[in-house]
Coordinates of N, CA and C in Angstrom, one line a residue:
X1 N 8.3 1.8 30.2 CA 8.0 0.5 29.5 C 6.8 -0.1 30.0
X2 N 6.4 0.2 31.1 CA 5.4 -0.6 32.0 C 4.1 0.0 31.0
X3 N 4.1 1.5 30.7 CA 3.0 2.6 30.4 C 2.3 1.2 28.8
X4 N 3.8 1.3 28.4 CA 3.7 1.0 26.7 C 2.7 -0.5 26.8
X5 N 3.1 -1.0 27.6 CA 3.1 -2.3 27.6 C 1.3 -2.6 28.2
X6 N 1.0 -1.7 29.0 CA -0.4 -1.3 29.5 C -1.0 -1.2 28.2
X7 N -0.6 -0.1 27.0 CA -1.3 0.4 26.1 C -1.2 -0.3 24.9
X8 N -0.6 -1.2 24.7 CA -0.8 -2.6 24.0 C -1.8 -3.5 24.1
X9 N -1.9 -3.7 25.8 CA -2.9 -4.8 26.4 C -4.4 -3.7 26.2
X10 N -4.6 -2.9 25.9 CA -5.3 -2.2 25.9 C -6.2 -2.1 24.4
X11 N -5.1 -1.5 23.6 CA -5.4 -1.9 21.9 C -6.1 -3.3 22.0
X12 N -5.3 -4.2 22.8 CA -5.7 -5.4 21.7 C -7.6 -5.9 22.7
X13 N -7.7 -5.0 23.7 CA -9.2 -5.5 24.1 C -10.1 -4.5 23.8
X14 N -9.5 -2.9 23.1 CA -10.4 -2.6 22.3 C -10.8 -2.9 21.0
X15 N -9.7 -3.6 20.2 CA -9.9 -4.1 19.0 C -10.7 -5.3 18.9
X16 N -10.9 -6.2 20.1 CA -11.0 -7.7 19.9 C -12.4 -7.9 20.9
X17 N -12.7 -6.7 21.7 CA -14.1 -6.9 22.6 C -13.6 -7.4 23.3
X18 N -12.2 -8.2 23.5 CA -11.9 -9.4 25.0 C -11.1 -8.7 26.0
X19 N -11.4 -9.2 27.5 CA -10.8 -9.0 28.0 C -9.5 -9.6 28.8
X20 N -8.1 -9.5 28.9 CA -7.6 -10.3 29.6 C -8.1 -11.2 30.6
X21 N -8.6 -11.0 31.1 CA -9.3 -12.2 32.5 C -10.8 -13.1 31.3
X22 N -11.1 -12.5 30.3 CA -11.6 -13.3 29.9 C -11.8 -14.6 30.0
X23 N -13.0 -15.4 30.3 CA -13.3 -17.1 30.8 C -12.5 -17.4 29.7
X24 N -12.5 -17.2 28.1 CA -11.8 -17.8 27.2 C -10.1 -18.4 27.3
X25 N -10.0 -17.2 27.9 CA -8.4 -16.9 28.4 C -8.2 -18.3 29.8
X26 N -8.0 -19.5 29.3 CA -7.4 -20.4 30.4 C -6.7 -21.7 29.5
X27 N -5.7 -22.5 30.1 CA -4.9 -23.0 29.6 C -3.9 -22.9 29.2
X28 N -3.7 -21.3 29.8 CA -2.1 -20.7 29.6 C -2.3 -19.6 28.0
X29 N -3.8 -19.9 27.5 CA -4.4 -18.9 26.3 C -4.2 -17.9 27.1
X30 N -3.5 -16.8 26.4 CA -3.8 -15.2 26.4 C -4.2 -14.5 25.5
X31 N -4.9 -13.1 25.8 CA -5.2 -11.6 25.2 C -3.8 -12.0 23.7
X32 N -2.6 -11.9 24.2 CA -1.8 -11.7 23.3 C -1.5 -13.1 22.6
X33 N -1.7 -14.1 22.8 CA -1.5 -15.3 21.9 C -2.7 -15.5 21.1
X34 N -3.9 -15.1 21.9 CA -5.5 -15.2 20.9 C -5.1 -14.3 19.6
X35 N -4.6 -13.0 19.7 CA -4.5 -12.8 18.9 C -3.2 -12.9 17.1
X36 N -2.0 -13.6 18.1 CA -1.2 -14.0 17.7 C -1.6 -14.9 16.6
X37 N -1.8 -15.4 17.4 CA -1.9 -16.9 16.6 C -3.3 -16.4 15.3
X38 N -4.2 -15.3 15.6 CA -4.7 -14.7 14.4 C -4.5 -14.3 13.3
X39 N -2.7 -13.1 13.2 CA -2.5 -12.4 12.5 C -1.7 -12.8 11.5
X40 N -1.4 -12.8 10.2 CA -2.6 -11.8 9.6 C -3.8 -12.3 9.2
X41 N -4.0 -13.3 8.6 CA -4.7 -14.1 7.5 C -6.4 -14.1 8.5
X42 N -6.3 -14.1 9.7 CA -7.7 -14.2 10.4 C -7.9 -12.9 11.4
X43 N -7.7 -12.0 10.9 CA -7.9 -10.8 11.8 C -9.4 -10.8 11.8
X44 N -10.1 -10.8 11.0 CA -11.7 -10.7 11.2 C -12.2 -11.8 12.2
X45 N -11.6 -12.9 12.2 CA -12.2 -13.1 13.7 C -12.0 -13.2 14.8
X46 N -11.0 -12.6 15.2 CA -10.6 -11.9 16.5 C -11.3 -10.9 16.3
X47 N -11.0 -9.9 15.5 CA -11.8 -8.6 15.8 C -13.5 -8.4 16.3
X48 N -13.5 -7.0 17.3 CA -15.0 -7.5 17.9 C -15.7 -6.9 16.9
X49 N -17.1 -7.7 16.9 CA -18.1 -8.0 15.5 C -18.2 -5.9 15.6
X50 N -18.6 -5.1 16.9 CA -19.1 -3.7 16.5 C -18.1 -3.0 15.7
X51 N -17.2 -3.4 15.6 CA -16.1 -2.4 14.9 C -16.4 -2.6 13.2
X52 N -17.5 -3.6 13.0 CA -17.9 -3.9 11.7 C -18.6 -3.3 10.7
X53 N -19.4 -2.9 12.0 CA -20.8 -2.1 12.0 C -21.1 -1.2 10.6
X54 N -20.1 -0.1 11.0 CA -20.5 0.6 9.9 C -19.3 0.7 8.6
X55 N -18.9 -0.7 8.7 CA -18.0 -0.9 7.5 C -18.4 -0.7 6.1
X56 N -19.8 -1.7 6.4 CA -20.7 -2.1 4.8 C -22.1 -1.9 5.1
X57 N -22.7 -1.6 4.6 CA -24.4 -1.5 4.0 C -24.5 -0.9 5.1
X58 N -25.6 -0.9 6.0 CA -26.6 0.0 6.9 C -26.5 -0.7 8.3
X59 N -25.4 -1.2 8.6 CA -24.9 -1.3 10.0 C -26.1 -2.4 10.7
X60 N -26.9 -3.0 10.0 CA -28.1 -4.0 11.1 C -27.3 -5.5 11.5
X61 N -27.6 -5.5 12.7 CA -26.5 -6.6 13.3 C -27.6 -7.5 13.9
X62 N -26.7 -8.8 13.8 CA -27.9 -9.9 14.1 C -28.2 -9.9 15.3
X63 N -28.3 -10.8 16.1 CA -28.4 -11.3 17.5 C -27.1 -12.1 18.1
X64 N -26.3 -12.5 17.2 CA -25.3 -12.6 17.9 C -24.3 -11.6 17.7
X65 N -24.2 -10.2 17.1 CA -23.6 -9.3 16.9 C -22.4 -9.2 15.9
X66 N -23.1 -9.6 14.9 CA -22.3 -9.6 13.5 C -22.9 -9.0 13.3
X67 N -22.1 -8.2 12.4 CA -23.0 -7.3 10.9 C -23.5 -8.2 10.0
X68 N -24.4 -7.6 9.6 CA -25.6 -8.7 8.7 C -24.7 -8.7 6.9
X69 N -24.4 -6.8 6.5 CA -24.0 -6.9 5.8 C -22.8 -7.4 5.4
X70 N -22.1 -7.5 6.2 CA -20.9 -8.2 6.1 C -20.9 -9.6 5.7
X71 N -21.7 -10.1 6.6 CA -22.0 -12.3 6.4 C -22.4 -12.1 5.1
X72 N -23.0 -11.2 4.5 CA -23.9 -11.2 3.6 C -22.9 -11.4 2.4
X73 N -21.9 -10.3 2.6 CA -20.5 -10.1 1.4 C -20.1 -11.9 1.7
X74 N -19.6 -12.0 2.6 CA -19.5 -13.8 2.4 C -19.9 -14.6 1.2
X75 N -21.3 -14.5 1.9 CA -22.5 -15.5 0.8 C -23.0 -14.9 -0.5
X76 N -22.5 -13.3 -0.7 CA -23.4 -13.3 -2.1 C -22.6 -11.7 -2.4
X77 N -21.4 -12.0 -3.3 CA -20.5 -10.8 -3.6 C -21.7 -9.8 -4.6
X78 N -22.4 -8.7 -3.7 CA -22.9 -7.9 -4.8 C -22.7 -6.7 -4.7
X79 N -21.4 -6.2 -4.0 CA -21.2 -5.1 -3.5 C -20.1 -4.3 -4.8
X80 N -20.2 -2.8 -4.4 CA -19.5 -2.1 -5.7 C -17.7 -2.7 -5.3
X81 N -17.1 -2.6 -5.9 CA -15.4 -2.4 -6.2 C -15.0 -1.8 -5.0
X82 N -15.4 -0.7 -4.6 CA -15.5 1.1 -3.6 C -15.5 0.0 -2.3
X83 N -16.4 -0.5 -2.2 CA -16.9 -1.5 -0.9 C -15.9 -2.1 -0.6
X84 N -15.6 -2.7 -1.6 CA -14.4 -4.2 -1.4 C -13.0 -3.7 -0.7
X85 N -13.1 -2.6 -1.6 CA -11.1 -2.0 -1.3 C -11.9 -1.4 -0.1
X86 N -12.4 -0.7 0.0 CA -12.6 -0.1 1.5 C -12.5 -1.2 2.9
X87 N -13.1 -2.1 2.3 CA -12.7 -3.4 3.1 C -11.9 -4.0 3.8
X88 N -11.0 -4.2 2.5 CA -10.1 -4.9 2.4 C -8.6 -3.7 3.2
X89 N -9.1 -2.4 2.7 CA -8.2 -1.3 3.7 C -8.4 -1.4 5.4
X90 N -9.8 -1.8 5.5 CA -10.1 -1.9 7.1 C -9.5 -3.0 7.6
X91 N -9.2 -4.0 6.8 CA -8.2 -5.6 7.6 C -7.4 -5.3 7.7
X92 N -6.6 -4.5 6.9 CA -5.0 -3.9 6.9 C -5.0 -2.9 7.9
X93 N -5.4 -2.1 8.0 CA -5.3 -1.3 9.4 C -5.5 -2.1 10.5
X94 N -6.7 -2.9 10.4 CA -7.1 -3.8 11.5 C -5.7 -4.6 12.1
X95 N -5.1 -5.6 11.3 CA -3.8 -5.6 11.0 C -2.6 -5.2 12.0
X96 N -2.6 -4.0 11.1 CA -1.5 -2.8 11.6 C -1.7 -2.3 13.1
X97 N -3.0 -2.1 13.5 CA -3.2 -2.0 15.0 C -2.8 -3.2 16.0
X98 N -3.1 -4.3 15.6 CA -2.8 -5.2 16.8 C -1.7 -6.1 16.5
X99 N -0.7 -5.8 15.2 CA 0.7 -5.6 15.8 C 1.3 -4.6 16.2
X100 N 0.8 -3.2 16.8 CA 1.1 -2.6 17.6 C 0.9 -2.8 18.8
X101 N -0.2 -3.3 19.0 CA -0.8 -3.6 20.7 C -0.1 -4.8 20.9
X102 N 0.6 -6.1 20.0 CA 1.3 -6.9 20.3 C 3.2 -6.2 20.2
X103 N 3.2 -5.4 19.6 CA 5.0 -5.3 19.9 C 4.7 -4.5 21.5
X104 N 3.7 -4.2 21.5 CA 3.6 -2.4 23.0 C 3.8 -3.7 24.0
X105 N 2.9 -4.8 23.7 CA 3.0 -6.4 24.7 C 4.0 -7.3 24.7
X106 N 4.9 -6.9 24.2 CA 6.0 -7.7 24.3 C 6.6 -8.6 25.6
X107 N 7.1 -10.1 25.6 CA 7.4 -10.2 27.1 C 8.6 -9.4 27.8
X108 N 9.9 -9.2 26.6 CA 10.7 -8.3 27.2 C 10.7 -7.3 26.9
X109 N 10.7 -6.4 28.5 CA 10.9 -4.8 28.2 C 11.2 -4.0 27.4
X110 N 13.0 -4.6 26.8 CA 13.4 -4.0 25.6 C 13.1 -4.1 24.0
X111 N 12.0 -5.4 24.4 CA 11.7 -5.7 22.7 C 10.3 -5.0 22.3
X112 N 9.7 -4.2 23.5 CA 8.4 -3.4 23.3 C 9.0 -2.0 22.9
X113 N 7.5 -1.6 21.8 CA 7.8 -0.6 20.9 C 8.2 0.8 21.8
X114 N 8.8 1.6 21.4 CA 8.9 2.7 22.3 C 7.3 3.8 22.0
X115 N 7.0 4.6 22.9 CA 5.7 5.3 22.6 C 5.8 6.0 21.8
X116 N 6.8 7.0 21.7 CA 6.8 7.9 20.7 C 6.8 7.1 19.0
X117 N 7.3 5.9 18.8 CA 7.1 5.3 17.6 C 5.4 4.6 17.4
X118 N 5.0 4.8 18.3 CA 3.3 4.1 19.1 C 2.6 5.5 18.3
X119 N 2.9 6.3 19.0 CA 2.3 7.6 18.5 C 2.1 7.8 17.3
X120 N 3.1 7.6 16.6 CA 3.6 7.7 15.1 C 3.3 6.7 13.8
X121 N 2.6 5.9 14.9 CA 2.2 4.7 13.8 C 1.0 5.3 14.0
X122 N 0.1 5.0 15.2 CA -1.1 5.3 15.1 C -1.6 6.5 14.6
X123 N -1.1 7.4 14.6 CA -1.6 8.4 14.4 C -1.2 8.4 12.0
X124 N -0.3 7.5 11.4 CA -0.3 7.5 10.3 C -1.5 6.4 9.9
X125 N -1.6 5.9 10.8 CA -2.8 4.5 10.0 C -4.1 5.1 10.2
X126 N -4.3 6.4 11.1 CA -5.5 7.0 11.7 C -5.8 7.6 10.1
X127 N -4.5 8.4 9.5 CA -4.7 9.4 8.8 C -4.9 8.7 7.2
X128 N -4.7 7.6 7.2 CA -4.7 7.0 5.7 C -6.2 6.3 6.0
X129 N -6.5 5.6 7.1 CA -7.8 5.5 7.2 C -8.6 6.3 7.1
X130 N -8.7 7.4 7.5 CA -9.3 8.9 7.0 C -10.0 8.7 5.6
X131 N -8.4 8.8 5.0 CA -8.8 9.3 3.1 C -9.2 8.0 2.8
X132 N -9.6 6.9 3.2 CA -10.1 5.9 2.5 C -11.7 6.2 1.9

């Protein structure tokens, strides 16, 4: 349970760029409540801006490390259909990943996911992201 619960806390600072000890993280704020209090409806901003990158258009990222094309879809919808759902599939996995890394985080031992069901998810969200 200890492994699972490591590999939760793990997902959710590869998904998010943060780290637990992060300066952000004070006030009794954690890794797993930052992103709690995200899910679902604001997964994009938790998530860390590189994972953006090569979502939409040609991956040029500003200086504070957003994707350009992305801010861009914000301010001025001129992208095909193909773009959007492809998108809109990357939140939903986005999603689906860090309520895994939050059930693997659970406070009690018994309410964390077991691995082999870890396994099993991730590796179905890997594979439908694939065919997107």
């Amino acid at each position: 349970m200890g492994d699972v619960y490591s590999y939760g806390i793990l997902l959710l600072e590869m998904f998010t760029g943060k780290r637990p000890m992060d300066d952000m993280f004070n006030d009794g704020l954690s890794i797993y409540q930052f992103v709690t209090m995200a899910l679902p409806d604001r997964v994009m901003d938790v998530a860390d801006p590189s994972l953006l990158i090569n979502l939409e258009g040609d991956g040029d990222v500003n200086d504070d490390g957003h994707n350009i094309a992305i801010l861009q879809e914000r301010s001025a919808p001129r992208h095909s259909n193909r773009d959007l759902v492809k998108a809109k599939k990357f939140e939903e996995y986005l999603v689906a990943v860090m309520q895994i890394g939050l059930s693997c985080c659970a406070i009690s031992p018994k309410e964390r996911m077991l691995m082999d069901v870890v396994v099993r998810k991730m590796s179905s969200i890997r594979d439908s992201y694939l065919k997107v």
